[in-house]
Coordinates of C-alpha atoms in Angstrom, one line a residue:
Chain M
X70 CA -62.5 -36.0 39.8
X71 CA -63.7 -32.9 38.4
X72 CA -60.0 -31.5 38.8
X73 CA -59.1 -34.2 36.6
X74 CA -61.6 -33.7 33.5
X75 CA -60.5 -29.8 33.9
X76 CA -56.8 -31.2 33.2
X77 CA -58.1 -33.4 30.3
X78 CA -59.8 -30.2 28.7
X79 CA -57.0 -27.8 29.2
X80 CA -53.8 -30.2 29.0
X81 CA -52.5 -28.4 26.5
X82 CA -53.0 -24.8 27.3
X83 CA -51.7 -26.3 30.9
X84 CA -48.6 -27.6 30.1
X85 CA -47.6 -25.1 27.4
X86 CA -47.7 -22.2 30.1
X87 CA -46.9 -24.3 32.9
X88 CA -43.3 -24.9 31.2
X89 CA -42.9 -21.3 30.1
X90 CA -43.4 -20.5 33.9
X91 CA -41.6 -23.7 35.0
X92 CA -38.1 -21.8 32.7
X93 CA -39.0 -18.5 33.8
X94 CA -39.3 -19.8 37.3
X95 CA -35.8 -21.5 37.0
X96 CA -34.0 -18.9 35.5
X97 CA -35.5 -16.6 38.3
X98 CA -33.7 -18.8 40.6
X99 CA -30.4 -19.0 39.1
X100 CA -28.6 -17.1 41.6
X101 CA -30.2 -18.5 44.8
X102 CA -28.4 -22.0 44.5
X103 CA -25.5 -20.7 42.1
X104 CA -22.9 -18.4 43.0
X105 CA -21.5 -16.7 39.8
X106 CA -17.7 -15.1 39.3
X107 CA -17.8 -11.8 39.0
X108 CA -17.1 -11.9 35.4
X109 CA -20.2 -13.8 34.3
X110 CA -22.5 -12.1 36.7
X111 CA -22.4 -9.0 34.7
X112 CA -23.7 -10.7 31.7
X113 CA -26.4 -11.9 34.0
X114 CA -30.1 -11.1 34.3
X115 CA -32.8 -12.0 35.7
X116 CA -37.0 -11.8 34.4
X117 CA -37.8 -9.5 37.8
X118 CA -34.8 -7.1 37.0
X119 CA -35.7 -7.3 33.3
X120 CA -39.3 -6.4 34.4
X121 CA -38.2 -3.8 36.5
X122 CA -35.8 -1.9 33.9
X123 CA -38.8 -2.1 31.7
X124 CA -41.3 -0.1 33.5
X125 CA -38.2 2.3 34.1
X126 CA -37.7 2.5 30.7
X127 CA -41.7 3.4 30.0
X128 CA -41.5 6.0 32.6
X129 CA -39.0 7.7 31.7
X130 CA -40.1 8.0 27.9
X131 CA -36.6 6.2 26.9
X132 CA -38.7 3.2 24.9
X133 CA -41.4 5.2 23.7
X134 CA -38.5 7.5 21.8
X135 CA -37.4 4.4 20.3
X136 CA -40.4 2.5 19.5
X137 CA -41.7 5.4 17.5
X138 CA -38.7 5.5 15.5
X139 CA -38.5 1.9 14.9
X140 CA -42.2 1.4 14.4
X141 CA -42.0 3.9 11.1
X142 CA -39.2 2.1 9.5
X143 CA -41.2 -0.7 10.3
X144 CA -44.7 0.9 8.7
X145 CA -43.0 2.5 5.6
X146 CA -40.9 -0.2 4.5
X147 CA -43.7 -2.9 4.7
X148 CA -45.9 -0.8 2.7
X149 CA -43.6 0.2 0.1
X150 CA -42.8 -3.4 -0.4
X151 CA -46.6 -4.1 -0.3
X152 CA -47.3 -1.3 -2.9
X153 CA -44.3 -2.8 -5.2
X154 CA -44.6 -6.9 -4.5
X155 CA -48.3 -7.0 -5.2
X156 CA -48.8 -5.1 -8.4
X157 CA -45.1 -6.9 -9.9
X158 CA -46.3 -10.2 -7.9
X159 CA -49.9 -10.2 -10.4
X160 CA -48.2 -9.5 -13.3
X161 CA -45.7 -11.8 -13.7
X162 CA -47.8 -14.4 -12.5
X163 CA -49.6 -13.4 -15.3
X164 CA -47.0 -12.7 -18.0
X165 CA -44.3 -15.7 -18.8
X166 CA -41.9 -13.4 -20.6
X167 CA -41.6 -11.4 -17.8
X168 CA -41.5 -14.3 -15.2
X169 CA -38.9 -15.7 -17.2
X170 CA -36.8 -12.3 -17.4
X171 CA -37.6 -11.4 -14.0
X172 CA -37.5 -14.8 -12.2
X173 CA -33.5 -15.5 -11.6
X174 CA -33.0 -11.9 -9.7
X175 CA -35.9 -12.3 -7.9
X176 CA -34.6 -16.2 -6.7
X177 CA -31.3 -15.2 -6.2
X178 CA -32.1 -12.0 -3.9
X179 CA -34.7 -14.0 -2.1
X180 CA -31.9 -17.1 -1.6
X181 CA -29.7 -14.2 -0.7
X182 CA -29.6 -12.9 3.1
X183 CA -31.0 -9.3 2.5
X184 CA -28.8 -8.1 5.1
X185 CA -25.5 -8.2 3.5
X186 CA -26.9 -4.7 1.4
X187 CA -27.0 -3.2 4.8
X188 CA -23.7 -1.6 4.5
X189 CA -23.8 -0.5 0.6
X190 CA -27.4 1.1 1.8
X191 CA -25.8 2.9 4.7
X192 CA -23.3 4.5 2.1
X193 CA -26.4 5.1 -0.3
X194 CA -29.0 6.3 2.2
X195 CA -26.9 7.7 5.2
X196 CA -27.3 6.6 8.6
X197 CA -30.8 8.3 8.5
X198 CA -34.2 6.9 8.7
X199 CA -33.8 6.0 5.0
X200 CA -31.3 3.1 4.8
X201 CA -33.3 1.3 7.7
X202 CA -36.9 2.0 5.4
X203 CA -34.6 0.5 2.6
X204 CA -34.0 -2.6 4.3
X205 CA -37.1 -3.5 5.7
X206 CA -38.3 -3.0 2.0
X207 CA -35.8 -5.5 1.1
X208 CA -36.3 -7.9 3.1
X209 CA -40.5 -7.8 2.6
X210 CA -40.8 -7.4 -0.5
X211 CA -39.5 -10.8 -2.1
X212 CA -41.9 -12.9 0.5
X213 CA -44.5 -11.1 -0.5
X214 CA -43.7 -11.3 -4.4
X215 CA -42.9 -14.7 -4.8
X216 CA -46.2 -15.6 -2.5
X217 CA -48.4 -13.2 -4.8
X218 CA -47.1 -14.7 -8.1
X219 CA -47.2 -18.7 -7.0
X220 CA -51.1 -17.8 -6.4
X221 CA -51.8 -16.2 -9.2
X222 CA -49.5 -19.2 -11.1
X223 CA -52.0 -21.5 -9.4
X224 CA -55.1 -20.2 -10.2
X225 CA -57.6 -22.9 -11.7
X226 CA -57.5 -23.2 -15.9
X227 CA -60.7 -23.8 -16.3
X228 CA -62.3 -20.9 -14.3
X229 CA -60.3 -18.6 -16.2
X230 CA -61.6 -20.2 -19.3
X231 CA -65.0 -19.9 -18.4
X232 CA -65.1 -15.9 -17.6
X233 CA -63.1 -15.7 -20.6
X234 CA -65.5 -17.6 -22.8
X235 CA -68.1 -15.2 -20.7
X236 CA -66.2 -12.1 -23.0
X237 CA -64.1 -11.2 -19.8
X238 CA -61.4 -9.1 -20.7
X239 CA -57.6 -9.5 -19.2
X240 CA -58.7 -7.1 -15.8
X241 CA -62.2 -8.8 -15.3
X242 CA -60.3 -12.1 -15.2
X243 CA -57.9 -10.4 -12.6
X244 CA -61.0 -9.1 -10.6
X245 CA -63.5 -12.4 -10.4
X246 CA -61.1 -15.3 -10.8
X247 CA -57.1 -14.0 -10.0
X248 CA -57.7 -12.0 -7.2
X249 CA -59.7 -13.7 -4.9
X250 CA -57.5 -17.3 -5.5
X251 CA -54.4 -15.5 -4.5
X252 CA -55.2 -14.0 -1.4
X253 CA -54.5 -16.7 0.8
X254 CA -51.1 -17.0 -0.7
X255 CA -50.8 -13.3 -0.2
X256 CA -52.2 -13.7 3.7
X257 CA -49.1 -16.1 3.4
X258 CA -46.2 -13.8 2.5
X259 CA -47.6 -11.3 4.8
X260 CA -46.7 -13.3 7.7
X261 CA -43.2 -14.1 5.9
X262 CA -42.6 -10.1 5.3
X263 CA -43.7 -9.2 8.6
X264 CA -40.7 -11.5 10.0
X265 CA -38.6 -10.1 7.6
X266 CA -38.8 -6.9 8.1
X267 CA -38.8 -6.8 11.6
X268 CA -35.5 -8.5 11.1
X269 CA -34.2 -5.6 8.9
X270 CA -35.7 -3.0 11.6
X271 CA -33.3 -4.7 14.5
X272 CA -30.3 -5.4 12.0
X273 CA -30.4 -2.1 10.1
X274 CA -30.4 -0.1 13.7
X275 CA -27.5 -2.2 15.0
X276 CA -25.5 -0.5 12.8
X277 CA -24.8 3.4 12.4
X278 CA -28.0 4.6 14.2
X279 CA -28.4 6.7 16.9
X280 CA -32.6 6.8 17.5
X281 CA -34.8 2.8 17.8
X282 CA -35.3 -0.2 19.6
X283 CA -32.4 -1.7 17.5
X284 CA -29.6 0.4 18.6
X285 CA -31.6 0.1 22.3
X286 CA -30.6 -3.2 22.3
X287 CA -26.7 -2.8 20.5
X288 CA -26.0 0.3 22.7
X289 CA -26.6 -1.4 26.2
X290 CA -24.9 -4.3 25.1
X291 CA -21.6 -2.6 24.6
X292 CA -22.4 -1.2 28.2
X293 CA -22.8 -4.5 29.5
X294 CA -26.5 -3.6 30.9
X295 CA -27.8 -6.5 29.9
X296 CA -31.4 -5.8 31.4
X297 CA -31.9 -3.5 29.0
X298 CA -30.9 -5.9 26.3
X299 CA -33.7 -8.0 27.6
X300 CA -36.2 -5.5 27.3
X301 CA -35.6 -4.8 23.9
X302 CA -35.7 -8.4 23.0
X303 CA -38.9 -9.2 24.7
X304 CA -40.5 -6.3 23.1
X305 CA -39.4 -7.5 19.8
X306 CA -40.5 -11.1 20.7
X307 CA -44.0 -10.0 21.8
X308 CA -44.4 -7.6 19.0
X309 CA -43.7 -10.8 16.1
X310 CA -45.8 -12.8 18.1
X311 CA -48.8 -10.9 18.1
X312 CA -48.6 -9.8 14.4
X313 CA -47.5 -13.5 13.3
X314 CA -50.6 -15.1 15.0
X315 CA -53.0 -11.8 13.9
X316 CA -52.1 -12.8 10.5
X317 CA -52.1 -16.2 11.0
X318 CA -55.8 -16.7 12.5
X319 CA -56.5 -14.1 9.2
X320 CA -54.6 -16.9 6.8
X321 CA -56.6 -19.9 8.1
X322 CA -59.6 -18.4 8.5
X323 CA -59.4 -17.2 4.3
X324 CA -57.4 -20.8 3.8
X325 CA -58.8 -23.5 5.5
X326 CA -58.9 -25.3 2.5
X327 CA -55.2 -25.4 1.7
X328 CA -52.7 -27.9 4.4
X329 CA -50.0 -26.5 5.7
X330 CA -46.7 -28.2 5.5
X331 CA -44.8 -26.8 8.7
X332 CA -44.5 -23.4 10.4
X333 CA -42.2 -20.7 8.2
X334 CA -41.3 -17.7 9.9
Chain L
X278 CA -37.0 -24.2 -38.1
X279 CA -34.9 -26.4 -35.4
X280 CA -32.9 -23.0 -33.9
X281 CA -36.8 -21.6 -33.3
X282 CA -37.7 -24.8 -31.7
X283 CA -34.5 -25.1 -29.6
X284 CA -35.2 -21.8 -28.6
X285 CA -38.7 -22.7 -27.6
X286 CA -37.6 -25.6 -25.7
X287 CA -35.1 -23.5 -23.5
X288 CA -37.0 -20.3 -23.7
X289 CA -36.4 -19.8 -19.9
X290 CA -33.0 -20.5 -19.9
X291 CA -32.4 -17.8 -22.6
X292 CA -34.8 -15.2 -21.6
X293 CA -32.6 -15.5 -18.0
X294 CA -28.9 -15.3 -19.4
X295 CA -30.3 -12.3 -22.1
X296 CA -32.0 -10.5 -18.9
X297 CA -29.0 -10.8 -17.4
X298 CA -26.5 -9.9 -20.4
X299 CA -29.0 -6.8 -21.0
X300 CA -28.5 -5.5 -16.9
X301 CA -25.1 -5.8 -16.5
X302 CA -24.7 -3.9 -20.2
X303 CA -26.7 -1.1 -19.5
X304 CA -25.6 -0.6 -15.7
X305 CA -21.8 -0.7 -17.1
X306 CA -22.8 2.0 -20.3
X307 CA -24.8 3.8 -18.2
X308 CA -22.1 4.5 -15.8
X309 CA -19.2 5.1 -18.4
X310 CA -21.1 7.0 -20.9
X311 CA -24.1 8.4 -19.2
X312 CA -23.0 9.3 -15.5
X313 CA -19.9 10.6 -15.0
X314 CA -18.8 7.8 -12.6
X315 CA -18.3 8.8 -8.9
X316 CA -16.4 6.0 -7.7
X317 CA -16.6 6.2 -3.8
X318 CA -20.9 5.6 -4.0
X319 CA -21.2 4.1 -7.4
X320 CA -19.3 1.2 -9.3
X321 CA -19.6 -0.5 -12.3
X322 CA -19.4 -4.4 -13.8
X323 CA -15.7 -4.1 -15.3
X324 CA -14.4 -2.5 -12.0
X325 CA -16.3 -5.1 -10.1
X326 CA -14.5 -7.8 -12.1
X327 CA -11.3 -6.4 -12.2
X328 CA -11.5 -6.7 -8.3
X329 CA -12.8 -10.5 -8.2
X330 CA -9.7 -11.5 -10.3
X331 CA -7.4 -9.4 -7.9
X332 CA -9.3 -10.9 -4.9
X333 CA -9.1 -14.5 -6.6
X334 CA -5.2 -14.2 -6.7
X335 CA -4.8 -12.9 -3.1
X336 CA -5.0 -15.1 0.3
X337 CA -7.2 -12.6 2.4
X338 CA -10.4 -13.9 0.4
X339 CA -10.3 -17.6 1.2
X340 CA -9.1 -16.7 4.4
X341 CA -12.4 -14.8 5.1
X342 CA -14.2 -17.2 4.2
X343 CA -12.8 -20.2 5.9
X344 CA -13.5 -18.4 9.2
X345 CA -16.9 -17.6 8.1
X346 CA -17.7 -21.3 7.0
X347 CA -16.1 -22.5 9.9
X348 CA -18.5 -20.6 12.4
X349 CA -21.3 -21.2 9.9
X350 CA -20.6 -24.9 9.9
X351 CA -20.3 -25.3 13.9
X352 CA -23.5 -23.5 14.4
X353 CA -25.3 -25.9 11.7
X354 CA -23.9 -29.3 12.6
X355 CA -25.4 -28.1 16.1
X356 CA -28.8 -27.3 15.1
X357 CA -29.1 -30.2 13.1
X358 CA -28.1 -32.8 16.1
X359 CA -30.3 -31.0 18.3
X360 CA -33.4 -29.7 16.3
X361 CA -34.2 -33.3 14.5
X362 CA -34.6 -35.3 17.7
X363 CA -36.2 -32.3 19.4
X364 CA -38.9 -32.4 16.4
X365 CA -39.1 -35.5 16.2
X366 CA -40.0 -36.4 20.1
X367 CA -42.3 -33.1 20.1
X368 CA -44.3 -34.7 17.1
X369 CA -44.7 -38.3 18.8
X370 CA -45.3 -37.9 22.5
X371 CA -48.5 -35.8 22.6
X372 CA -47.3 -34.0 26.1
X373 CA -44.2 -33.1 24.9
X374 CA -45.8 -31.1 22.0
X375 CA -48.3 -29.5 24.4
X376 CA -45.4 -28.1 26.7
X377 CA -42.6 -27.1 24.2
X378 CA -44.9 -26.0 21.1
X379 CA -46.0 -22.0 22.4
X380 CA -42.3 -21.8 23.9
X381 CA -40.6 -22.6 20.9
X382 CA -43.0 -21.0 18.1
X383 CA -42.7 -17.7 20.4
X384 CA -38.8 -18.1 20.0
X385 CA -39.4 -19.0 15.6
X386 CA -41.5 -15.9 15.3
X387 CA -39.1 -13.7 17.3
X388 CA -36.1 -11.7 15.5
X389 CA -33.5 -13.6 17.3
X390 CA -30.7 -11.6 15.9
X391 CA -31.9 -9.2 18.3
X392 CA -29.5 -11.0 20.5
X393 CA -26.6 -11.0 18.5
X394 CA -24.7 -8.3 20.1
X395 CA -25.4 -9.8 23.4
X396 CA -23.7 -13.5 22.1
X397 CA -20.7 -11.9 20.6
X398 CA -20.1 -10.1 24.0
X399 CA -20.3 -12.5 26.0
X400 CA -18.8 -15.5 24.0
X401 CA -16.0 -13.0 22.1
X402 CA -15.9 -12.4 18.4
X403 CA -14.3 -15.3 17.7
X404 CA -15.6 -18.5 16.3
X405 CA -18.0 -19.4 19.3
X406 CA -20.0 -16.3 19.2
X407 CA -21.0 -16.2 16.1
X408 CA -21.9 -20.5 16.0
X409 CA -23.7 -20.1 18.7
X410 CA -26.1 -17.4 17.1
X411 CA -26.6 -19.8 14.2
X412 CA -27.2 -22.6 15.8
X413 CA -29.6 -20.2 18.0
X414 CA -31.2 -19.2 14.2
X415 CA -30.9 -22.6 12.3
X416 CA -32.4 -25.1 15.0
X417 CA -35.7 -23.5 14.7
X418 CA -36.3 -25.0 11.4
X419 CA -34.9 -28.1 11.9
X420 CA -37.5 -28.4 15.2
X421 CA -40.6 -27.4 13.3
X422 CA -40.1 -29.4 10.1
X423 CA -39.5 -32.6 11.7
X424 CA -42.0 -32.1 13.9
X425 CA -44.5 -31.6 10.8
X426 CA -43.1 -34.7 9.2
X427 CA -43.6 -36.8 12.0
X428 CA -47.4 -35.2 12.4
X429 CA -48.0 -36.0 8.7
X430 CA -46.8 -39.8 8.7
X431 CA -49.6 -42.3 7.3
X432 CA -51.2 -44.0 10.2
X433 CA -52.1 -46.5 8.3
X434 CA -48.2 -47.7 7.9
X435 CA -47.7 -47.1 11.1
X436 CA -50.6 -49.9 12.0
X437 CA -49.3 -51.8 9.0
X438 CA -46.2 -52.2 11.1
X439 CA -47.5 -52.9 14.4
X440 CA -50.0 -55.0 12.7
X441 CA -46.7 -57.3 11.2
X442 CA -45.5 -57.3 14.4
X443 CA -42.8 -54.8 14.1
X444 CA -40.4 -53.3 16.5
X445 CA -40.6 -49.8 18.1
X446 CA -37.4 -49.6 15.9
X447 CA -38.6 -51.2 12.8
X448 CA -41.2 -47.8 13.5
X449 CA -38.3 -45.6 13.3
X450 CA -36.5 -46.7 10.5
X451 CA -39.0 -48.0 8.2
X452 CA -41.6 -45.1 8.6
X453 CA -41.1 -42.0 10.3
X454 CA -38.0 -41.3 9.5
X455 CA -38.2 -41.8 5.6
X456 CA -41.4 -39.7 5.5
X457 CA -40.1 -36.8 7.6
X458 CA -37.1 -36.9 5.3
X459 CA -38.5 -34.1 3.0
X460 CA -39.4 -32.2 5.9
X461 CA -35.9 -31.9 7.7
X462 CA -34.1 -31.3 3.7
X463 CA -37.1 -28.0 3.5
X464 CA -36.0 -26.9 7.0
X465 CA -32.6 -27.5 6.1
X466 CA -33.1 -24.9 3.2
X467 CA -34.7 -22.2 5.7
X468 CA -32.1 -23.2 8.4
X469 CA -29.3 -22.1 5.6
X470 CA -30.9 -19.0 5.1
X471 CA -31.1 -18.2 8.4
X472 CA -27.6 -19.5 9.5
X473 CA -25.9 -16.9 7.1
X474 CA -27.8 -14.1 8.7
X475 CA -26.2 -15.6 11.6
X476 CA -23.1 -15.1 10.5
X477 CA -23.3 -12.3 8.5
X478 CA -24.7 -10.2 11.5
X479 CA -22.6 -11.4 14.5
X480 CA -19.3 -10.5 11.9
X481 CA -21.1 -6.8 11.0
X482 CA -21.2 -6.4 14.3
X483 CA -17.8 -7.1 15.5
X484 CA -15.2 -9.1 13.9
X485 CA -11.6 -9.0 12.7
X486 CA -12.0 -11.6 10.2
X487 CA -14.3 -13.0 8.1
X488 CA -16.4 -12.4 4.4
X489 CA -19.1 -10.5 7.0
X490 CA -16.2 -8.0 8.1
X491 CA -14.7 -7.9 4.9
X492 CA -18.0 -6.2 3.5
X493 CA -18.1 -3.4 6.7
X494 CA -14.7 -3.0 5.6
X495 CA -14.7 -2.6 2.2
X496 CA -18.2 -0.1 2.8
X497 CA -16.1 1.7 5.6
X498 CA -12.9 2.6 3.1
X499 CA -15.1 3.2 0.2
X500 CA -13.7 0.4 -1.6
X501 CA -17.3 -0.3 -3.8
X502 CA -15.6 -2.9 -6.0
X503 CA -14.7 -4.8 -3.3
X504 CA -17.7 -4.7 -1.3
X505 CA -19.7 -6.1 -4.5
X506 CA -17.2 -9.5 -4.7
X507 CA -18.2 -10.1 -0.9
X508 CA -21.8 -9.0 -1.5
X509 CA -21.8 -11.5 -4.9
X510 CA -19.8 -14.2 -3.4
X511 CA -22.1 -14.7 -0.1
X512 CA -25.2 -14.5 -3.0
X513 CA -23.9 -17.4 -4.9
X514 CA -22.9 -19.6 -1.7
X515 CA -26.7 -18.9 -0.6
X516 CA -28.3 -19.4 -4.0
X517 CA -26.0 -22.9 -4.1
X518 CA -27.1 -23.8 -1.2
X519 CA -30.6 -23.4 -1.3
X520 CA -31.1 -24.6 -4.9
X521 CA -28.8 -28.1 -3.7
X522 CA -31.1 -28.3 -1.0
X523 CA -34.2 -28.0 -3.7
X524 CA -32.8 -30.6 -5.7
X525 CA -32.0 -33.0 -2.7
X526 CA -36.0 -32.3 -2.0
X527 CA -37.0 -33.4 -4.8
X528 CA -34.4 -36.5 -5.0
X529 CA -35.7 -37.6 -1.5
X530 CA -39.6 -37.2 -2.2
X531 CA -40.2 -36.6 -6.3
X532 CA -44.1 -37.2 -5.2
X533 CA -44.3 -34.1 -3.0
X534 CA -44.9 -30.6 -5.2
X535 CA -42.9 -27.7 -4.0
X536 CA -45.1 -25.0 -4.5
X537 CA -45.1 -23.9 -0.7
X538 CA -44.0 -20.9 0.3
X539 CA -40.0 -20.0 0.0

C-alpha cells in the first residue's frame, strides 16, 4: 500500500527515468539477441563502451584540450552578442525610425540559418579561433535582440506616462519602467542564444579546425570510432541541458506571470 | 499634403526599401571608389548581380537546389507524420507525457547536428543522410507544439462535447485538433528553420551536389560572387518560408497575438 502512494507521488519522476533507462537498457542489449554484419557493426556503439571511451578520454587530457577550446568560443561569442543585442535591442525598442530601418535585416538574418556564413567567415577570419567566436556571435545575437526589443515594445503606456508626467527624463524611464519589464523577455532570448550558439560552436568546428569538441566529434567520425562520437555528443547534450534548465528555473522564477506557449530551443 | 500622408501611412514600408537602397549603395561605392577592391575576400552588389543573372541562365543552380529540396522535403514530410501524433498522444494520456517528456526535451535542448557527421557516414551523402538529419532536427518542434496545443485546449469544450453526447471522434475533430492548429503551423515555422540547418550542414560536410555544397565550393575556389547568390538564395527560401508560415498563423487563429518569441 505504501509502495503504491510512493508511485502516486513520484509517477512522473518514475516513469520519465524509468524509460530513459528502459532505452538505454535496450540499446545495451542490442548485440546480445542481434547479430550484426560486419559492415554495420562498425557504426555500432554501445552506452558501456561509450562510457568507457569517456573516462579514457578524461584521463588522458584528450577532452579537457578540447573543451577548453570550445568553451571560449562558446564564452566570447555569447558575450559579444550580449554586449551588442542588449544595448541595439533597448534602443530600437525605443526608437521607431530605427526599428523600422533596422527591422527587415534583423528578420531576414534571424529567418536565415546563420550557418550558411560559416564558409565566407572561414575565408574572413581563418580557420582560427576567430571565425568560430564569429559564429556563435551570429547565431546569439539575433535571439537575444529580437527578445530585448519585443519587451521593451511591450512595456505598459501608462507607466511610462506616469514617470514621465513625474519629470523622468528618456534614461530614468529606461531605468524604473523599461528595464525591469524586459527582463523576462531577455531571460527568454538567453535560453534561445545559448542553443544557438552552442549550435555554431559544434558547426563552426566541423569545418577547418584542428583544436574543440566539434572537430572531436567530425574527426572520429571519419575514423569510424564512433564511441568517441558518442562522447562528444553526450557532452554537448548534458552541457545544453544544464544551461537550458539553469536559465529556465531563472525565467520562471522572474516570469511567472507571463504563459508560455510551448518549449523553443 | 496627400504624398506626406501616403508616406505616413507606409512609413515602414519606405523606411525598409530606403535602408536597404542606402546599404547596398554605400557597400557597392565603398568598394569601387574607396577600397581598392580585392576580389578573392571582398565583393561587391554589381559583381554579385552579374553572377545571379549568369547563375539564373545555367542548369547547375536549379539542379542544386532540387537535390537540396528534395532531402529537405523527405526529412520534413517525416517529421510532420511523426511529431503531430507523437504530441498529440503525449499531451492527452497523462503517462505518456510523464515517460517521453525529460527524454525528448533533453534531445530539443541538445545540438543535434552534433550528429551530422555520424548520419552522413553511415547513411552516404546522398539523399537519405541528409533527410534523416532533418527529420532528426524538424520533428522536435512538431512534438512540443502539438503537445502544448493539446495541453491548452478549453476544458470546458471538451465537457461541452461529452456533455452533447459526442464521440471520442467528434473530440478529435471538433476540438483538439482545430485548437492545436496554431500550435503545429508555429512549430512548423521553427521546424523550417531547423530543417535547413539540416541540410545546409549534412551538405557542408560532405556532398557532391546541392545549394549547401555549392557555397563550400564557391568559398573553397574563391569565387565570392557566387558564394553570395547561394548565401542570398537559401536567405530568401528561409525568410519565405517562415513569413508564409506567419501569415498561415495568423489565417488559422487571427485571435492569438504573436508576440512570442521567434
Amino acid at each position: 500500500m505504501k509502495l503504491k502512494n510512493f508511485y502516486a507521488a513520484h509517477e512522473s519522476f518514475i516513469l520519465g527515468g524509468g524509460f530513459i533507462v528502459a532505452l538505454l537498457t535496450i540499446w545495451e542489449s542490442i548485440p546480445l539477441w542481434y547479430t550484426l554484419s560486419k559492415g554495420m557493426a562498425l557504426f555500432f556503439t554501445t552506452p558501456s563502451r561509450v562510457t568507457v571511451t569517456f573516462s579514457e578520454l578524461l584521463i588522458n587530457g584528450e577532452i579537457e584540450k578540447h573543451f577548453y577550446v570550445s568553451a571560449i568560443a562558446f564564452l566570447a561569442g555569447l558575450g559579444l552578442s550580449i554586449v551588442v543585442g542588449l544595448p541595439l535591442g533597448l534602443i530600437m525598442g525605443r526608437s521607431a525610425t530605427l526599428e523600422n530601418l533596422l527591422d527587415p535585416y534583423v528578420t531576414a538574418c534571424n529567418a536565415t540559418p546563420r550557418i550558411v556564413f560559416l564558409p565566407l567567415l572561414i575565408l574572413w577570419f581563418g580557420i582560427g579561433i576567430w571565425s568560430k567566436i564569429v559564429i556563435v556571435f551570429a547565431g546569439a545575437v539575433f535571439p537575444l535582440l529580437i527578445n530585448t526589443y519585443t519587451g521593451v515594445k511591450n512595456v505598459n503606456r501608462v507607466l511610462v506616462n506616469v514617470v514621465r508626467s513625474f519629470g523622468a527624463n528618456e534614461w530614468q524611464v529606461m531605468k524604473i519602467v523599461v528595464l525591469p519589464n524586459s527582463v523576462p523577455y531577455i531571460i527568454a532570448g538567453l535560453r534561445l542564444a545559448i542553443g544557438r550558439a552552442i549550435l555554431g560552436v559544434v558547426v563552426g568546428e566541423f569545418f577547418g579546425s584542428s583544436q574543440g569538441l566539434g572537430y572531436m566529434i567530425a574527426s572520429a567520425a571519419s575514423n569510424y570510432k564512433v564511441d568517441v562520437v558518442f562522447v562528444g555528443v553526450a557532452i554537448f547534450m548534458a552541457l545544453s541541458v544544464i544551461l537550458t534548465l539553469a536559465v529556465k528555473q531563472l525565467e520562471s522564477r522572474l516570469a511567472s506571470w507571463r504563459p508560455e506557449t510551448a518549449k523553443t530551443f | 499634403m496627400r504624398a506626406k500622408k501616403y508616406f505616413s501611412e507606409h512609413r515602414r514600408l519606405w523606411l525598409a526599401l530606403c535602408s536597404f537602397f542606402f546599404l547596398f549603395t554605400a557597400w557597392e561605392l565603398m568598394l569601387t571608389y574607396i577600397f581598392p577592391v580585392n576580389p578573392f575576400f571582398f565583393t561587391k552588389p554589381s559583381l554579385i548581380a552579374a553572377a545571379f543573372k549568369e547563375q539564373f541562365q545555367g542548369t547547375k543552380l536549379w539542379h542544386d537546389l532540387a537535390v537540396s529540396s528534395q532531402a529537405f522535403l523527405w526529412g520534413f514530410s517525416f517529421a510532420v507524420i511523426v511529431g503531430i501524433p507523437v504530441g498529440l498522444v503525449m499531451g492527452w494520456r497523462k503517462r505518456v507525457e510523464y515517460s517521453l517528456d525529460p527524454f525528448l526535451t533533453a534531445l530539443y535542448a541538445s545540438p543535434l547536428v552534433a550528429l551530422a557527421p555520424l548520419f552522413i557516414i553511415v547513411f552516404g551523402v546522398g539523399v537519405l543522410g541528409k533527410a534523416a538529419l532533418v527529420f532528426l532536427l524538424a520533428v522536435f518542434p512538431f512534438i512540443f507544439n502539438a503537445f502544448a496545443g493539446v495541453k491548452s485546449t478549453d476544458s470546458l469544450l471538451i465537457n461541452v462535447i461529452r456533455s452533447y453526447g459526442g464521440s471520442e471522434k467528434d473530440l478529435y475533430l471538433k476540438v483538439i485538433l482545430p485548437s492545436t492548429m496554431p500550435y503545429i503551423i508555429a512549430g512548423a515555422r521553427l521546424a523550417i528553420g531547423r530543417g535547413l540547418v539540416g541540410v545546409i550542414v549534412g551538405e557542408f560536410y560532405a556532398a557532391s551536389e546541392g545549394i549547401g555544397f555549392a557555397i563550400t565550393q564557391a568559398g573553397d575556389t574563391y569565387r565570392l560572387p557566387d558564394m553570395f547568390v547561394g548565401i542570398i538564395i537559401l536567405s530568401l527560401i528561409a525568410v519565405g518560408l517562415t513569413e508564409l508560415m506567419r501569415k498561415l498563423e495568423l489565417m488559422v487563429a487571427p485571435w492569438r497575438t504573436t508576440d512570442e518569441v521567434r
